[in-house]
Each structure stands twice: as structure tokens, then as C-alpha cells.
Amino acid sequence: MKFSEEFEARFAEMVPHYPTKRSALVPTLLYAQDEVGFLSDEVIAELAGRLDLTELEVRNVISYYSMLTTKPRGKFNLQVCTNISCLVRGGEEILQHCAKKLGVGHKGTTPDGLFTLEEVECIGACSWAPAAQVNYDFHENLTTEKMDRVLDKCLAQAQEQLQRIKSVDSLADTLSQRSEG
Amino acid sequence: MASLVSHPDEVKVVTRRFGLGATNIDRYLELDGYKAVQKALGMDADAIINEVKNSGLRGRGGAGFSTGMKWSFVPKQSAKPKYVLCNGDESEPGTCKDRLIFEHDPHAVIEGVMIGGLAVGARSGYIYIRGEYRYLSIIMQKAIRDAYAKGFLGKNIFGSGRDFDIYWHGGAGAYEVGEESALMESLEGKRGIPRIRPPFPAVVGLWGGPTVINNAETLASVPHIMLGGAEWYAKIGPPKNGGTRLFCLSGNVAKPGVYELPMGYSLKKMIYEVGGGIPNGRSLKAVVPGGSSTPCLTADEIDINMDFDSVAKAGSMLGSGGVVVLDDQQCIVKFALRTMKFYQHESCGWCIPCREGTDWLKKTLIRFHSGGGVKKDIDNMQYLSENMLGRTFCPLGDAAAMPTIAFVKKFRKEFEDHLDGRPCPYEKAGVAEEMEALSH
Ligand SMILES: Cc1cc2nc3c(=O)[nH]c(=O)nc-3n(C[C@H](O)[C@H](O)[C@H](O)COP(=O)(O)O)c2cc1C
Ligand code: SF4
Ligand code: FES
């Protein structure tokens, strides 16, 4: 299976940092997941092979870590903290607001595949609570209005990408029509 | 990215370079960067350890163990390589300080790891950063690369004839991995299940080699001690509690933020002066003084000094520096429930008292909070928690039990107010059910 050049460079650099190959496993799994979207059977088999592990050993590790997933998630993984510092500053209202707006519950993904919602434990933003992460980006001192703006931005970003794909597609169509004609 | 605050009572040691662009290695050098490690290179190992011992520096990760003492436990001779491991897993609810150190002063952490390495005779170190902190991993990876490029890391550092390597390592979401032995398991590419001790990591740690594990703030303090001297550092705080502490003030205060205050600073002043008091005309109900694992203090108990020994004397712990303030509109039962949900979620499941205890307590608290509690539950929660204490392989079991005991003991009346099917006095009707349906 093929990963990006960046992944390969990182992997090649990282493995010699440890006396045992498998030590590179946890960060490697996260980088692989970031590229593929989730830890597919193919990814697991590939990394198990590279690190001299069985697939079962890799699955065992995956199931321990909350950020790792073997199921596809939305393009935007919306992680709302409701732990203590966020709780006392309205973290639950933020979570409920997102659930209503997106029409999904904890670990649910919207039908268009854009958003996955997750209630998470403390993300280290307690002094700027309530807080959430969209993928790796922090959003802090949230209000429901601020959360709406964050979600709108995600939507706009997705639409812009879609537009770009569409224009590439139509360009491809035009080109192929020309070569046919 | 996270915003900085300041207050005149702050004593800026670890935060001295915050906001000054010190992630840039040349800027860091202008700000006395890499001077401490060069000084340490000219000292013998015991002298470094003594300096750190005399500074009164105690672990900022939670337990508050003397750093110099910990370093002295590493055997001088070892057939296997020795290591320094920086704990940047920062996951204790209420704690958000290591994040700022990585963001603003990553080279100070590198320097701290190097000095630790020189003290214990290690030739390499790892800086473990939790997976959620991706932007900080990027900053740290760059800082390490820049240090190599300058020849500060690698072979023959500063022309001393000695070699030292530092590597970044990343997590992928797990509180338990912050526990030192689970941290090593995670670094070795395994599930974060703790190891039985003894042997302690200082003797048998990473890949079987002697390993010193320290919190990021602890290590970032070390270069300042080397430059300013043990005596100066020790005097900032009360006896046996040297230096400053990054207090993560959160919850119902007017000015939450991370403040670097001298060890032993008054909790009352921290809340009312530094934090600007309780907003919205409300009053103080309780404070969790050192992260979610530490027993809460009531409004009558805040006249204490925030150092390890004083907070212990008051029946709680200074812990990780996470000070969470609750106003009079917060429901203690709900707060206890959210705390327990966390521990139940994070328990690695190895020990029965922790795995079953947290699950049972969580279920009881959910039922209790939604009005389905009976009087006997209150004593049972306390009894069960007390029986978890000291009966588990790692301290997570205690971390779940201790705050619960304090909530029940100190706020029994609030638990009783939820009895007989009465709705939670603090919550709008239906909200609890809605949350339960949504929650993990
Ligand atoms: C469940 C659990 C989680 C912990 N999480 C962290 C953490 O995120 N960061 C940390 O530095 N120490 C954490 N600790 C404490 C470490 O086990 C260890 O004591 C600490 O890293 C030692 O460094 P110090 O002496 O500099 O404090 C945790 C302990 C337990 C029991
Ligand atoms: S106390 Fe809990 S987290 Fe710690 S080893 Fe036992 S089961 Fe695992
Ligand atoms: S409790 Fe929400 S970020 Fe720490």
C-alpha cells in the first residue's frame, strides 16, 4: 500500500530512534490514520509487516488508544470536551448544541460524511474552557454562536474543495470530449 | 495559540521567555538559551544532582517527589543504556500548563532533558507529547531538529566529547499513559498497562535500562536552577517546596489562565485577586486544588498556602497545578459524576477494584443524579471508594476514589437533596436525561 512521501520520510527517520522496531507503533498509527482517514485492514497489515508484529498485536494497541479508530470518520472530527473545567463553563451545552445542529450523537457521523461528533475527555484547554478540537485545531472560550461559526467555516471549506473537484472533473470532461472529437 | 495572562504577583521563571519568540533557536540563545547545559557539562554528575536536590524542586507531574532525589536513585553503572523520559502526556483534567511550555519554550525542555541526562549518565532522551497536541509536536520536532543543526545535540555536544540524542515521541489518546510505567509501555509500542513496581524505572525502565521520568514543567525548571543557583530557586518558595508553579486556574473565576506563582501562594488570593473572584454575583462553593484526582476543598477551607506540604496538611494534594473553581450554581453530584465518568473511561481494566469500582460508582452516580438514588447509596459510595484506596497496581484507582470520598463527606447534604426522586436542584428539567442519552 502507498503512503505519502512525507509519511515515508517520517517513518524512515523515526524507526532508528528506538532499540526495538515496535516502539514506533503508536505515533506511526496516528500519522497513518491522518492520511487514510481510519486504520483500515490494509493499513494494519502493512504496518504490522513493517514493524515485525502480528496484525492482532497491532489491533490490540489500536483498541487501547482513544484517538485511533478502525472505522471511517467524518472529514471534520468535532471533539467537544465536557470534563470538569469545561463542565462548569457550559461544555455540555456546547455538546448538545452540536448534536442538535448536526443531528448526530456521540461518535455519530453526519450522512454527508462531513462531521463526526465526539464527547471527549480533557484536551488541555481548561483555562480557556469550554473548548473543542476540530481534528487537531483548538477552539476555545466557546459559546454556541462561536461554535456555529466554527462549523460554518468547516462547511465553507468543504464546499470550496468540492467546487475545486467539480471544476477539475469538468475540465477532465472537456479534455476527454476534445480528444474524442 | 492559547492566550497568555499576567498578574503582578507572578514570579516568572519557567514562563520567563513566554511570548518572546523563544521557539526560534537564535532568539532562545539571546535569552540565555543553552547556557545552563554548558554549565552542567563543566560539572560532575553528583554536583548537578546536589544542585537540583538543594533547589527543593519537586515533581510537577503530580506526586511532588524530590527531583534531585529521583535522579540519585539511578545506578552509576549499568550494562544497559540509561534514558531520560519527559512526560508531556498532560491529561489530568484541569491541567493545561505543559502545553504552554511546549508552545513557548520548547528548547527549555530539551535543555532540561540534557541536564537530566548528564546528571544520571544517560546518552539519550525522549520527549513524549500527547497525540491531541499535534501543533506542539510540530514545534517540538522543529526545536529538536534546530538543536541538532547547531550541534547542540548529537555527537560531541559543545565540543565536550560527549554525545546526547533527543527524540520526539507521540501518544494517541489515553490518560493512563501519563502514569510513568504505562508511559514506558506506550513508548515501547504497547497498550498503556502499568508495570509492577519494584523494580522502579530508575533501575529498570525503558527497554530494561535505568530511566528517569519527569514532567515537562519539572524539566523546564532545571535550566533556570542551573543558572540562577539552588539557593535562589529554593528561596522563591517555602522550605522543601522550592521555586514556582504554573497554576492552571479554571472554572468559575473572572480571569482564568495559567499563572506562574511562587510555591506557597495563598489559594484565597489566587482565586480572589489573581483570578478576579467569582463572576456573576455568585459565591464560591468548592475548589479542586490540583487536578481532578485531588480531594476538593470547601469555601471554608481555602485559607491555605499552595505548596505540596500545606495542601497535604489540609487533606488534599497540590497535584498537577490544576485549580478548578466551582461557584454556588454548580451541582456537586453532577461534578462527582463527571469526574467518575472520566476515571471509568480511562481505567485500563487491569485491577478489579479500579475497573469494577469506577464502573459501579459511575452507574450509581448517574442513577443518583437523575433522582433514582436511595439513602444507602451515599454511604455505599463512600465505603466502596475507601476500599479502592491502596488496592490497585497504579494510583489511578486512588485518583478516582479520593475525590469521591471528599465530595460525599463534604457535601453530603447536596447528595441528600437529590433523594426521593427529587430533580437535581441545579439543572433544568430534562437536561440530565438528554445528556445521558448523548454521553459516552
Ligand atoms: C493515572 C496517572 C496519570 C498521570 N498523568 C501524568 C501526566 O499526564 N503528566 C505527568 O507529568 N505526570 C503524570 N502522572 C505522574 C507520573 O506517573 C510521574 O509521577 C511523573 O511524570 C513524574 O514526574 P515528576 O516527578 O517530574 O512529577 C500520572 C500519574 C498517574 C497515576
Ligand atoms: S488502578 Fe486502574 S488504571 Fe491503574 S492499573 Fe489498575 S485498573 Fe489499570
Ligand atoms: S476540562 Fe475541558 S479542556 Fe480540560
PDB file of C-alpha atoms and ligand atoms in Angstrom, chain B residues 176 194 346-351 354-355 392-397, ligand 2:
ATOM      1  CA  GLU B 176      -3.428   6.327  31.884  1.00  0.00           C
ATOM      2  CA  PRO B 194       1.321  -0.128  34.091  1.00  0.00           C
ATOM      3  CA  GLU B 346      -9.673   5.777  31.456  1.00  0.00           C
ATOM      4  CA  SER B 347      -9.243   2.758  33.748  1.00  0.00           C
ATOM      5  CA  CYS B 348      -7.016   0.277  31.946  1.00  0.00           C
ATOM      6  CA  GLY B 349      -9.031  -2.544  33.455  1.00  0.00           C
ATOM      7  CA  TRP B 350      -6.190  -4.494  34.989  1.00  0.00           C
ATOM      8  CA  CYS B 351      -7.221  -4.329  38.664  1.00  0.00           C
ATOM      9  CA  CYS B 354     -10.409   0.097  39.825  1.00  0.00           C
ATOM     10  CA  ARG B 355     -12.218  -1.416  36.861  1.00  0.00           C
ATOM     11  CA  THR B 392      -4.599  -1.196  42.878  1.00  0.00           C
ATOM     12  CA  PHE B 393      -1.431  -1.563  40.805  1.00  0.00           C
ATOM     13  CA  CYS B 394      -1.231   2.095  39.847  1.00  0.00           C
ATOM     14  CA  PRO B 395      -2.535   5.263  41.503  1.00  0.00           C
ATOM     15  CA  LEU B 396      -5.473   5.709  39.101  1.00  0.00           C
ATOM     16  CA  GLY B 397      -7.684   3.745  41.487  1.00  0.00           C
TER      17      GLY B 397
HETATM   18  S1  SF4 C   2      -5.556   1.152  39.044  1.00  0.00           S
HETATM   19 FE1  SF4 C   2      -6.890   1.162  37.247  1.00  0.00          FE
HETATM   20  S2  SF4 C   2      -5.664   2.145  35.660  1.00  0.00           S
HETATM   21 FE2  SF4 C   2      -4.212   1.540  37.297  1.00  0.00          FE
HETATM   22  S3  SF4 C   2      -3.500  -0.493  36.704  1.00  0.00           S
HETATM   23 FE3  SF4 C   2      -5.295  -0.811  37.974  1.00  0.00          FE
HETATM   24  S4  SF4 C   2      -7.026  -0.949  36.522  1.00  0.00           S
HETATM   25 FE4  SF4 C   2      -5.294  -0.040  35.432  1.00  0.00          FE
END
